[in-house]
Amino acid sequence: MNKIETRNLSIWYGDGRVLTDVNMKIKEKCITAIIGPSGCGKTTFIKAINRMIDLTHIARIEGEILCDGENIYDDGIDVVELRKKIGMVFQKPNPFPMSIYENVAYGPRVHGIKDRRSLNEIVEKSLREAFLWDEVKDRLNEPALGSSGGQQQRLCIARALSMKPEVILFDEPCSALDPISTSKIEDLIVELKKNYTVIIVTHNMQQAARISDYTAFFLTRGELIEYGSTSRIFERPLDKRTEDYITGRFG
Amino acid sequence: MTRKTYHQELEELKQDVLKMGDVVKKAICDSVQSLVKQNKKLAENVIKEYDPLIDKIELEIENKCMKLIALQQPMACDLRVIGTCMKIITDLDRMCDLATNIAEITLATADEPLAKPLIDIPRMSELALEMLEDSLRAFATNDIKLVEGISDKDDIVDALYDQVRRELITLMIEDPHIISGASHLSFTASHIERMADHTCNIAGRVIYMVTGERVKLG
Amino acid sequence: MISVNFSQKIANIMLWASALITIAILFIMVGHILLNGVEVIDLQFLLESPKNAGREGGILPMIVSSLYTTGLALIVAIPLGIGSAIYLTEYAVKSPLTKAIRYATETLSGIPSIVVGLFGYTFFVIYLGLGFCVLSAGLTLSIMALPIIMRTAEESVRTVPIGYREGSLALGASKWQTIRKVLLPSASPGIVTGIVLGMGRAIGETAAIMFVVGGGWRMPISPLSPAQPLTVHLYELFSAGIISTEIGYGTATVLLAMVLAITFTANWTMRRYIKKIMGE
């Protein structure tokens, strides 16, 4: 089952092309990794999927992105609803300067949930899902920024989960973390694919190899060079450029 | 080009495997020669020199492979090269063991005249050596055209083996006195036939290394 | 040829000396005022109106006037300052308008206060017909405080990590929700610093309000009554031929104490707030 599909997706920043005719079908409840050298449009690609790219005013988008068969760039699409459905976790852990509880309750509150009991439930469920509940249950009212980097990132994941999304986008979620925190996040992401569709941008090829089911390789100007099952891509890539990149013969 | 040392080490690994192949070739050549010429000294040399040397080289190469996997997390073609090396050295080691077995047969039979003049057995060993040479060259150059004819050669070796065996059985029926010597020769032929099978394995690995496709040869 | 070590030593001494001199000046000045002023201050001084042409009595109406005008100034300047700061950082994309606003605030902060006073007089007192009163003074002072508040607020909103905005928007929050619930709370320590600075400017201003506030020793009740803030009172005491130096020092001490108290309270509250939200 395809959750997300892009059709001839191209993006420009001003005159510079950052994504070129990307056609990609992303499977539901799988982890899809996006790899490629810096500046190849990976982050732009996932930012287009929840329309965070709208914040970049100079971006111009052509083509379609279908989520459950619906073009998310259609006029009738409610961006708020879209972002509820497609959550995002960023490169640098970015918990808000509030308590742990308030961080997770932020999303539901913004969308009008006021009832304390429902909020409590959502907060606990989300924190549990992010493997964080046991570590923070006694200090929910302490500031989130007092936690370790790895905990902060898992808090951000819990925050994304609080919206009950269907898709979660990860933009290099471990690049600022130590190896132990990285493993925890990786375990968590693998766990998440049971219920969510996960798309992860990563610079770390081993990470892509370890956790993803499908891997897409992008190259300069956001060309999708190769896309297929992760084991196939890392064992025998079909394109010479993919091979050169993943074996480190690139550049 | 990045990761220079790593790729240099990979290249060295391939060279090591080729060197091991050269030693195995010599071992096969010498063992068969020792049998033909009933040369005990040559046979002893195979047993005492080549066999331990090959065991040592095999272990060295295996360690290098493990180290590269642990330290460099090889991917794609690099991963296939290392995996192939690890498999090839097992085949090469087995071939050397078979050569040793032949050398032992030389020691057991050198004091009596041969059950029959050796024509087909050297022929078989020449073919097996050619096949090994082709596989190793393909491995060195990534040119899989070199192993295209290998299955055909293996068929010839198999046919020769059948012929040798049938011939020996006939001789044994005619003259039970030579049963011991003839069965030794029959084993020799069988060993060489096995060697050819191992070269087919190596060729199959080389094809996988180059293309990523799994092919069954021989 | 001077050796590297020697020139380093000279530099150390000079830097150390300049720091010392700066601190010394501050301490001597504040100390001088406080030493002379403290003995004048008692309950009567704080709670009574001036008597005998200011030679005796207290300065209560002046304290109230100062707080009154400054308060009014802040009521006007804070929303305007924060509002334009947010507009500049979050909405305006390098347009001629933002350039104009920035240019205007820079110019505004560079205008001599007496000129602002003149404008306050012509515009608020005469043109708008507000008369000499607390309101005119408050509005005039807000012009003085506005650029400071806006500049500091803009700076602190700008330095809120982009991640907070992205995080909030990615959760489907609107821009306004993001500003209200994430941006402003994160930027508030900086904004408060700006407000305190602006307030310091307003409470200490003399020239700008001399011509608009009216004067007199009566307690200002409505925003339209005339008043005499501490600074103006001080000015009058001195310009009228040094009626009473002690009362002058007393007034200065009260002014100083008020600024210190407000600064201290604001800093303390903010430090606690930062600790609460940042967990440090």
XYZ file of C-alpha atoms in Angstrom:
749
model
C 0.000 0.000 0.000
C 1.486 3.356 -0.974
C 1.058 6.087 1.611
C 2.780 8.862 -0.216
C 3.520 9.273 -3.859
C 5.354 12.054 -5.627
C 4.780 12.763 -9.269
C 7.335 14.771 -11.227
C 8.106 16.741 -8.119
C 10.492 19.602 -8.797
C 11.453 22.410 -6.468
C 13.391 25.573 -7.090
C 14.837 28.039 -4.614
C 14.808 31.198 -6.660
C 16.655 30.203 -9.817
C 18.421 27.207 -8.306
C 16.855 23.811 -8.809
C 16.973 21.665 -5.668
C 14.687 18.814 -6.672
C 14.358 17.378 -10.154
C 11.393 15.322 -11.326
C 11.175 13.039 -8.361
C 8.804 10.125 -8.815
C 8.646 8.034 -5.723
C 6.129 5.768 -4.055
C 6.516 5.443 -0.320
C 5.048 2.359 1.308
C 2.794 2.468 4.308
C 4.156 1.319 7.683
C 7.689 1.015 6.400
C 10.812 2.993 7.045
C 12.059 4.767 3.969
C 15.523 6.307 4.210
C 16.691 9.176 2.057
C 20.443 9.332 1.592
C 22.731 11.469 -0.494
C 25.485 14.049 -0.237
C 24.953 17.407 1.443
C 22.878 19.792 -0.575
C 21.216 17.116 -2.676
C 17.724 18.167 -1.665
C 16.972 15.447 0.898
C 15.723 17.847 3.530
C 13.863 19.887 0.946
C 12.158 16.709 -0.173
C 10.773 15.794 3.235
C 9.941 19.401 4.045
C 7.775 19.370 0.944
C 5.853 16.376 2.257
C 4.335 18.243 5.216
C 4.549 21.590 3.478
C 7.029 22.986 5.928
C 8.643 24.218 2.750
C 5.882 26.827 2.596
C 7.950 28.716 5.159
C 10.700 29.143 2.588
C 9.211 31.959 0.620
C 11.482 31.664 -2.361
C 10.623 28.007 -2.925
C 8.677 27.172 -6.077
C 7.088 23.761 -6.376
C 5.975 21.833 -9.430
C 4.445 18.392 -9.661
C 2.347 16.590 -7.122
C 2.687 14.940 -3.765
C -0.138 12.564 -3.041
C -0.906 11.484 0.469
C -3.546 8.747 0.483
C -4.211 9.672 -3.106
C -4.851 13.340 -2.428
C -2.558 16.055 -3.748
C -1.362 17.980 -0.704
C -0.732 21.059 -2.822
C -4.359 21.305 -3.901
C -6.085 24.534 -2.969
C -8.606 22.832 -0.727
C -5.990 21.253 1.525
C -5.912 22.446 5.121
C -2.237 22.738 6.037
C -3.050 22.434 9.730
C -4.785 19.097 9.155
C -1.974 17.962 6.880
C 0.653 18.657 9.517
C -1.438 16.855 12.094
C -1.369 13.842 9.835
C 2.299 14.165 8.864
C 4.474 14.911 11.881
C 8.084 15.935 11.810
C 11.171 15.534 13.996
C 14.083 17.812 13.333
C 17.828 17.530 13.165
C 18.492 19.387 16.370
C 16.288 18.422 19.315
C 13.969 21.397 19.658
C 11.776 21.001 22.713
C 10.031 24.226 23.630
C 11.212 26.092 26.703
C 8.429 24.679 28.841
C 7.913 21.676 31.062
C 8.073 18.155 29.688
C 4.328 17.831 30.140
C 3.569 21.100 28.395
C 5.782 20.131 25.481
C 3.774 17.015 24.759
C 0.469 18.716 25.511
C 1.322 21.624 23.226
C 0.022 20.064 20.025
C -3.272 18.799 21.441
C -3.820 22.149 23.184
C -3.195 24.048 19.984
C -5.865 21.930 18.366
C -8.367 22.727 21.043
C -8.122 19.882 23.564
C -8.553 21.484 26.962
C -9.834 18.682 29.150
C -7.135 17.860 31.668
C -7.843 14.153 31.749
C -7.632 13.733 27.976
C -4.411 15.723 27.998
C -2.953 13.541 30.746
C -3.838 10.471 28.751
C -2.300 11.764 25.547
C 0.866 12.859 27.349
C 1.360 9.517 29.028
C 0.590 7.503 25.918
C 2.896 9.582 23.745
C 5.744 9.457 26.249
C 5.338 5.712 26.605
C 5.370 5.274 22.850
C 8.595 7.257 22.717
C 10.205 5.019 25.367
C 10.513 8.045 27.617
C 7.763 7.661 30.190
C 9.775 5.718 32.754
C 12.609 8.215 32.607
C 10.499 11.331 33.047
C 7.281 10.310 34.787
C 8.473 11.785 38.083
C 9.519 15.100 36.637
C 6.848 15.941 34.105
C 6.699 19.503 35.353
C 10.390 20.139 35.074
C 11.735 22.087 32.116
C 12.300 19.961 29.040
C 15.545 21.734 28.270
C 17.068 20.270 31.418
C 17.057 16.761 29.888
C 19.886 15.150 27.962
C 20.078 15.551 24.202
C 18.806 12.044 23.564
C 15.894 12.512 25.938
C 15.104 15.833 24.310
C 14.974 14.181 20.920
C 12.707 11.409 22.207
C 10.561 14.114 23.772
C 10.287 15.717 20.358
C 9.222 12.356 18.982
C 6.625 12.062 21.758
C 5.482 15.558 20.878
C 5.018 14.517 17.268
C 3.185 11.348 18.382
C 0.792 13.384 20.507
C -0.911 14.499 17.313
C -1.656 10.877 16.394
C -0.008 11.312 13.015
C 0.029 8.712 10.266
C 3.378 9.645 8.823
C 6.453 10.848 10.703
C 9.284 12.634 8.942
C 12.710 12.532 10.538
C 15.304 15.028 9.380
C 18.655 13.576 10.461
C 17.325 12.961 13.956
C 20.571 11.584 15.387
C 23.150 13.880 13.908
C 23.468 15.802 17.163
C 23.446 12.764 19.457
C 25.960 10.379 20.984
C 26.034 6.715 19.878
C 23.972 5.387 22.798
C 21.220 7.947 22.354
C 21.408 7.249 18.628
C 20.801 3.530 19.180
C 17.836 4.313 21.410
C 16.313 6.556 18.768
C 16.964 3.935 16.102
C 15.257 1.238 18.167
C 12.380 3.603 18.696
C 12.043 4.376 14.999
C 12.010 0.675 14.148
C 9.309 0.206 16.793
C 7.298 3.081 15.333
C 6.952 1.507 11.915
C 4.402 -0.912 13.344
C 1.921 1.931 13.500
C 3.359 4.722 11.425
C 4.886 5.373 8.050
C 8.394 6.675 8.639
C 10.563 8.681 6.280
C 14.038 9.463 7.509
C 16.732 11.653 6.026
C 20.156 10.597 7.174
C 23.770 11.313 6.452
C 24.706 8.117 8.171
C 24.568 5.319 5.635
C 25.002 2.642 8.269
C 21.952 4.070 9.983
C 19.934 3.878 6.792
C 21.187 0.311 6.299
C 20.379 -0.670 9.876
C 16.861 0.601 10.212
C 15.226 1.254 6.880
C 13.232 -1.038 4.622
C 13.626 1.097 1.540
C 16.362 3.482 0.594
C 16.346 6.332 -1.883
C 19.557 7.886 -3.109
C 19.493 11.514 -4.198
C 22.255 13.348 -5.980
C 22.951 16.937 -6.930
C 19.962 19.084 -7.805
C 17.737 16.557 -6.118
C 17.762 13.851 -8.722
C 16.450 10.526 -7.474
C 19.184 8.208 -8.695
C 18.076 4.929 -7.217
C 15.273 3.720 -5.017
C 14.682 0.217 -3.798
C 14.821 -2.182 -0.901
C 17.581 -1.265 1.498
C 19.258 -4.662 1.407
C 19.409 -4.545 -2.364
C 20.723 -0.968 -2.490
C 23.501 -1.714 -0.031
C 24.418 -5.117 -1.422
C 24.212 -4.475 -5.110
C 23.211 -1.029 -6.224
C 22.325 -0.888 -9.896
C 23.582 2.601 -10.575
C 27.297 3.300 -10.619
C 26.714 6.633 -8.840
C 24.922 4.932 -5.968
C 27.737 2.416 -5.708
C 30.380 5.143 -5.694
C 28.505 7.053 -3.017
C 27.862 4.226 -0.603
C 31.327 2.754 -0.946
C 32.902 6.135 -0.340
C 34.364 6.571 -3.812
C 32.264 9.648 -4.275
C 33.679 13.088 -4.982
C 38.301 9.749 -4.225
C 37.762 9.397 -0.533
C 38.636 6.615 1.942
C 41.978 6.033 0.233
C 43.570 3.700 2.791
C 40.448 1.593 2.907
C 40.354 1.030 -0.804
C 44.073 0.374 -0.830
C 43.558 -2.282 1.827
C 40.790 -3.845 -0.259
C 43.146 -3.979 -3.236
C 45.821 -5.605 -1.060
C 43.272 -8.146 0.099
C 42.594 -9.145 -3.487
C 46.315 -9.432 -4.155
C 46.678 -11.700 -1.128
C 43.949 -13.983 -2.424
C 45.670 -14.132 -5.816
C 48.966 -15.022 -4.134
C 47.213 -17.781 -2.249
C 45.824 -18.956 -5.573
C 49.357 -19.109 -7.006
C 50.527 -21.294 -4.136
C 47.544 -23.611 -4.594
C 48.263 -23.861 -8.306
C 51.836 -24.913 -7.531
C 50.620 -27.417 -4.947
C 48.251 -29.028 -7.457
C 50.854 -29.014 -10.193
C 53.553 -30.539 -7.955
C 51.298 -33.161 -6.417
C 50.141 -34.454 -9.787
C 53.722 -34.318 -11.112
C 54.944 -36.244 -8.081
C 52.416 -38.948 -8.814
C 53.234 -39.148 -12.511
C 56.978 -39.192 -11.895
C 56.658 -41.187 -8.676
C 58.759 -38.489 -7.029
C 58.467 -38.877 -3.244
C 60.527 -35.759 -2.535
C 58.169 -33.559 -4.527
C 55.224 -35.116 -2.733
C 56.764 -34.569 0.678
C 57.385 -30.971 -0.261
C 53.691 -30.504 -1.008
C 52.723 -32.031 2.327
C 55.309 -30.288 4.476
C 55.578 -26.890 2.773
C 52.489 -25.965 0.816
C 49.783 -27.287 3.083
C 50.876 -25.414 6.239
C 51.649 -22.322 4.172
C 48.140 -22.283 2.721
C 46.594 -22.728 6.165
C 48.608 -19.753 7.364
C 47.698 -17.538 4.410
C 44.039 -18.458 4.712
C 43.963 -17.365 8.324
C 45.757 -14.123 7.508
C 43.295 -13.252 4.780
C 40.336 -14.137 6.957
C 41.641 -11.829 9.682
C 42.082 -9.031 7.191
C 38.504 -9.500 6.024
C 37.171 -9.442 9.570
C 39.165 -6.320 10.315
C 37.872 -4.526 7.237
C 34.292 -5.467 8.067
C 34.663 -4.348 11.666
C 36.446 -1.101 10.974
C 35.141 0.050 7.610
C 31.560 -1.206 7.384
C 31.946 -2.097 3.718
C 28.941 -1.687 1.477
C 27.879 -2.739 -2.004
C 30.770 -3.823 -4.277
C 33.275 -3.534 -1.427
C 31.145 -5.784 0.719
C 30.851 -8.260 -2.115
C 34.633 -8.272 -2.607
C 35.220 -9.110 1.037
C 32.490 -11.742 1.140
C 33.856 -13.274 -2.035
C 37.403 -13.338 -0.670
C 36.234 -15.136 2.434
C 34.429 -17.757 0.393
C 37.192 -18.154 -2.204
C 39.881 -18.833 0.375
C 37.825 -21.725 1.725
C 37.648 -23.240 -1.746
C 41.357 -22.648 -2.279
C 42.161 -24.254 1.035
C 40.048 -27.283 0.167
C 41.854 -27.549 -3.168
C 45.189 -27.504 -1.384
C 43.945 -30.253 0.948
C 43.030 -32.337 -2.093
C 46.498 -31.739 -3.535
C 47.955 -32.940 -0.249
C 45.820 -36.064 -0.487
C 47.235 -36.726 -3.945
C 50.769 -36.202 -2.601
C 49.986 -38.778 0.077
C 48.830 -41.194 -2.597
C 52.203 -40.617 -4.312
C 53.972 -41.608 -1.091
C 51.807 -44.742 -0.800
C 52.268 -45.867 -4.407
C 55.744 -44.645 -5.406
C 57.489 -47.919 -4.595
C 55.490 -49.992 -7.047
C 54.900 -49.433 -10.735
C 51.708 -47.560 -11.580
C 48.576 -49.565 -12.308
C 48.400 -47.908 -15.717
C 50.189 -45.196 -17.617
C 48.835 -41.768 -16.606
C 47.358 -39.877 -19.524
C 43.900 -38.752 -18.559
C 44.737 -37.761 -14.985
C 47.362 -35.160 -16.023
C 44.873 -33.981 -18.615
C 42.252 -33.513 -15.910
C 44.662 -31.654 -13.695
C 45.676 -29.388 -16.581
C 42.029 -28.544 -17.150
C 41.436 -27.941 -13.444
C 44.457 -25.658 -13.338
C 43.201 -23.761 -16.392
C 39.829 -23.335 -14.715
C 41.503 -22.058 -11.575
C 43.637 -19.715 -13.602
C 40.551 -18.363 -15.419
C 38.620 -17.838 -12.192
C 41.486 -16.082 -10.499
C 42.116 -13.862 -13.488
C 38.456 -12.971 -13.597
C 38.684 -12.216 -9.886
C 41.729 -10.001 -10.464
C 40.351 -8.104 -13.436
C 36.583 -8.131 -12.746
C 36.228 -9.520 -16.276
C 33.627 -12.274 -16.033
C 34.001 -13.190 -19.699
C 37.052 -15.148 -18.578
C 34.903 -17.661 -16.716
C 32.327 -18.116 -19.462
C 33.856 -21.435 -20.595
C 34.264 -22.835 -17.140
C 31.144 -25.003 -17.080
C 32.148 -26.626 -20.355
C 35.592 -27.390 -19.000
C 34.029 -28.824 -15.868
C 31.895 -31.106 -18.033
C 35.049 -32.366 -19.766
C 36.702 -32.999 -16.405
C 33.623 -34.907 -15.238
C 33.616 -36.975 -18.430
C 37.321 -37.716 -18.075
C 36.786 -38.769 -14.494
C 34.052 -41.184 -15.539
C 36.271 -42.586 -18.233
C 39.252 -43.008 -15.885
C 37.082 -44.691 -13.288
C 35.516 -47.105 -15.745
C 38.928 -47.929 -17.187
C 40.329 -48.621 -13.714
C 37.371 -50.802 -12.771
C 37.904 -52.866 -15.902
C 41.600 -53.237 -15.061
C 40.792 -54.233 -11.510
C 38.359 -56.903 -12.703
C 40.994 -58.226 -15.075
C 43.793 -58.195 -12.537
C 42.813 -58.152 -8.870
C 46.482 -57.656 -7.896
C 46.391 -54.053 -8.902
C 43.235 -53.225 -6.962
C 45.171 -51.271 -4.350
C 47.130 -49.212 -6.857
C 44.146 -48.713 -9.155
C 41.844 -47.562 -6.413
C 44.493 -45.011 -5.412
C 44.434 -43.686 -8.943
C 40.658 -43.656 -8.899
C 40.759 -41.502 -5.773
C 43.254 -39.203 -7.431
C 40.895 -38.681 -10.339
C 38.089 -38.045 -7.911
C 40.200 -35.459 -6.065
C 40.956 -33.630 -9.275
C 37.300 -33.717 -10.212
C 36.534 -32.118 -6.848
C 39.165 -29.477 -7.502
C 37.397 -28.545 -10.726
C 34.144 -28.248 -8.775
C 35.854 -25.855 -6.366
C 37.014 -23.689 -9.264
C 33.386 -23.551 -10.399
C 32.443 -22.310 -6.936
C 35.154 -19.661 -7.174
C 33.941 -18.598 -10.615
C 30.382 -18.323 -9.294
C 31.600 -16.129 -6.429
C 33.511 -13.931 -8.825
C 30.401 -13.417 -10.926
C 28.500 -12.438 -7.777
C 31.321 -10.113 -6.780
C 31.243 -8.323 -10.098
C 27.521 -8.286 -10.880
C 25.739 -8.976 -7.619
C 23.869 -11.805 -9.305
C 23.869 -15.338 -7.917
C 24.835 -17.924 -10.558
C 25.267 -21.671 -10.160
C 28.121 -23.043 -12.193
C 29.374 -26.569 -12.878
C 62.088 47.128 20.455
C 59.434 46.252 22.985
C 59.209 42.570 23.803
C 55.941 40.696 23.387
C 55.768 40.011 27.085
C 56.307 43.612 27.982
C 53.642 44.923 25.603
C 51.286 42.314 26.964
C 51.929 43.554 30.474
C 51.294 47.147 29.464
C 48.046 46.131 27.790
C 46.990 44.210 30.901
C 47.634 47.183 33.120
C 45.828 49.591 30.832
C 42.783 47.389 30.438
C 42.670 46.758 34.149
C 43.007 50.463 34.864
C 40.183 51.449 32.512
C 37.869 48.952 34.142
C 38.861 50.211 37.552
C 38.324 53.858 36.628
C 34.900 53.131 35.182
C 33.783 51.329 38.296
C 35.313 53.988 40.500
C 33.432 56.777 38.760
C 30.171 54.915 39.161
C 30.772 54.157 42.815
C 31.943 57.631 43.697
C 28.976 59.226 42.007
C 26.337 56.895 43.402
C 28.033 56.894 46.779
C 28.146 60.670 46.852
C 24.487 60.998 46.077
C 23.421 58.261 48.461
C 25.575 59.484 51.328
C 24.154 62.953 51.001
C 20.660 61.834 50.244
C 20.054 59.066 52.748
C 20.068 61.351 55.761
C 17.323 63.450 54.239
C 15.042 60.543 53.592
C 12.564 59.634 56.214
C 8.914 58.681 56.200
C 7.838 62.298 56.182
C 10.011 62.976 53.135
C 8.431 60.106 51.260
C 4.854 60.684 52.296
C 4.358 64.451 52.333
C 4.011 67.203 49.805
C 6.640 69.931 49.527
C 6.251 72.889 51.809
C 7.698 76.347 51.890
C 8.532 76.549 48.189
C 10.205 73.174 48.312
C 12.558 74.001 51.130
C 10.818 71.619 53.482
C 8.354 68.773 53.403
C 8.361 65.649 51.226
C 8.179 64.656 47.590
C 5.270 62.203 47.437
C 3.482 63.904 44.491
C 6.749 63.788 42.538
C 7.217 60.088 43.167
C 3.668 59.444 42.053
C 4.124 61.677 39.011
C 7.260 59.827 37.968
C 5.570 56.444 38.280
C 2.448 57.759 36.584
C 4.161 59.229 33.532
C 6.530 56.305 33.190
C 3.671 53.842 33.565
C 1.666 55.568 30.861
C 4.701 55.695 28.620
C 5.229 51.966 29.003
C 1.565 51.154 28.413
C 1.902 52.813 25.046
C 5.452 51.804 24.179
C 5.366 48.119 25.154
C 2.630 46.894 22.810
C 3.852 49.101 20.001
C 7.459 48.055 20.507
C 6.786 44.336 20.766
C 4.228 44.460 17.989
C 6.559 46.095 15.531
C 9.413 43.860 16.663
C 7.336 40.783 15.859
C 6.215 42.271 12.594
C 9.790 42.966 11.608
C 11.111 39.532 12.504
C 8.208 37.254 11.672
C 6.208 38.864 8.934
C 8.155 41.460 7.026
C 10.443 40.015 4.411
C 13.124 42.600 3.716
C 10.712 45.076 2.198
C 11.129 48.819 1.872
C 8.648 49.090 4.736
C 10.851 47.179 7.171
C 13.814 49.245 6.121
C 11.776 52.358 6.787
C 10.720 51.109 10.216
C 14.271 50.253 11.194
C 15.530 53.559 9.921
C 12.795 55.375 11.797
C 13.590 53.683 15.102
C 17.270 54.383 14.729
C 16.590 58.027 14.024
C 14.101 58.139 16.854
C 16.653 56.932 19.367
C 19.142 59.501 18.121
C 16.910 62.556 18.445
C 17.960 64.841 21.327
C 15.404 64.606 24.081
C 14.768 68.337 24.083
C 13.644 68.049 20.468
C 11.282 65.247 21.430
C 10.024 67.530 24.181
C 9.406 70.245 21.647
C 7.449 67.826 19.482
C 5.468 66.655 22.508
C 4.622 70.227 23.279
C 3.477 71.103 19.765
C 1.708 67.854 19.046
C 0.231 66.525 22.275
C -0.143 69.694 24.301
C -1.163 72.142 21.596
C -2.320 70.261 18.507
C -4.186 67.428 20.247
C -5.154 69.867 22.971
C -4.263 67.546 25.819
C -2.734 70.413 27.754
C 0.131 70.176 30.211
C -0.552 66.907 31.909
C 0.537 63.403 32.840
C -0.890 61.996 29.594
C 1.087 64.378 27.397
C 4.219 63.532 29.355
C 3.526 59.795 29.163
C 3.030 59.941 25.419
C 6.186 62.004 24.985
C 8.144 59.578 27.126
C 6.785 56.665 25.145
C 8.498 58.150 22.108
C 11.741 58.020 24.066
C 11.221 54.472 25.281
C 9.789 52.996 22.087
C 13.002 52.631 20.071
C 14.801 50.973 22.970
C 12.005 48.510 23.641
C 11.545 47.760 19.989
C 15.211 47.213 19.258
C 15.746 44.906 22.213
C 12.514 43.042 21.588
C 13.383 42.604 17.930
C 16.787 41.278 18.848
C 15.450 38.798 21.371
C 12.646 37.559 19.116
C 15.167 37.161 16.344
C 17.470 35.074 18.509
C 14.751 32.578 19.440
C 16.003 29.378 17.795
C 14.387 28.721 14.442
C 13.731 25.209 15.733
C 11.031 26.474 18.093
C 9.132 28.004 15.198
C 9.556 24.894 13.049
C 8.599 22.612 15.911
C 5.419 24.509 16.586
C 4.397 24.948 12.968
C 5.119 21.278 12.243
C 2.571 20.413 14.924
C -0.009 22.295 12.933
C -0.009 25.426 15.083
C -0.825 28.677 13.318
C 1.685 31.452 13.073
C -0.109 33.488 15.686
C -0.308 30.512 18.078
C 3.393 29.987 17.553
C 4.163 33.611 18.323
C 1.929 33.746 21.359
C 2.737 30.394 22.926
C 6.331 29.764 21.978
C 8.053 32.815 20.583
C 7.013 35.430 23.116
C 7.615 33.252 26.198
C 11.064 32.347 24.886
C 11.897 35.910 24.015
C 10.443 37.415 27.175
C 13.688 37.659 29.183
C 15.164 39.805 26.438
C 11.971 41.757 26.002
C 11.813 42.468 29.726
C 15.383 43.707 29.651
C 14.336 46.074 26.867
C 11.363 47.236 28.893
C 13.550 47.885 31.913
C 15.977 49.869 29.790
C 13.128 51.818 28.239
C 11.672 52.444 31.633
C 14.995 53.682 32.925
C 15.114 56.050 30.024
C 11.588 57.276 30.695
C 11.864 57.688 34.433
C 15.149 59.573 34.149
C 14.100 61.870 31.348
C 13.925 65.583 32.091
C 14.292 67.695 29.011
C 11.639 65.882 26.998
C 8.885 66.409 29.522
C 9.814 69.739 31.070
C 7.580 71.531 28.596
C 4.678 69.136 28.570
C 4.088 67.941 32.094
C 2.919 71.188 33.634
C 4.580 71.208 37.010
C 3.227 72.194 40.389
C 3.196 70.330 43.664
C -0.232 68.986 43.616
C -0.854 65.267 43.569
C -1.769 64.196 40.007
C -5.050 62.318 40.015
C -6.390 62.076 36.480
C -4.175 61.600 33.429
C -5.093 65.113 32.458
C -3.825 66.776 35.615
C -0.450 68.466 35.572
C 2.357 66.829 37.457
C 5.961 67.263 38.469
C 8.058 64.103 38.160
C 11.179 63.687 40.273
C 13.535 64.740 37.497
C 11.668 67.925 36.774
C 11.426 68.600 40.481
C 15.169 68.193 40.814
C 15.754 70.485 37.887
C 13.489 73.095 39.410
C 15.151 72.884 42.803
C 18.511 73.536 41.225
C 17.500 76.078 38.632
C 15.582 78.100 41.189
C 18.901 78.876 42.821
C 19.607 75.867 44.963
C 16.912 76.290 47.496
C 17.878 73.231 49.435
C 20.768 70.981 48.439
C 19.696 68.333 50.938
C 16.256 67.997 49.432
C 17.903 67.808 46.024
C 20.085 64.930 47.134
C 17.125 63.263 48.771
C 15.146 63.488 45.551
C 18.050 62.141 43.532
C 18.453 59.273 45.966
C 14.795 58.327 45.685
C 15.039 58.443 41.889
C 18.122 56.277 41.947
C 16.593 53.840 44.404
C 13.482 53.473 42.257
C 15.509 52.691 39.138
C 17.669 50.236 41.057
C 14.676 48.566 42.672
C 12.858 48.102 39.378
C 15.955 46.833 37.599
C 16.727 44.443 40.390
C 13.174 43.100 40.621
C 12.981 42.617 36.882
C 16.326 40.827 36.759
C 15.458 38.611 39.658
C 12.072 37.654 38.237
C 13.573 36.954 34.865
C 16.324 34.814 36.277
C 13.754 32.724 38.048
C 11.671 32.556 34.911
C 14.636 31.497 32.792
C 15.458 28.826 35.313
C 11.911 27.624 35.142
C 11.751 27.359 31.371
C 15.340 26.494 30.526
C 16.119 24.267 33.473
C 19.541 25.640 34.293
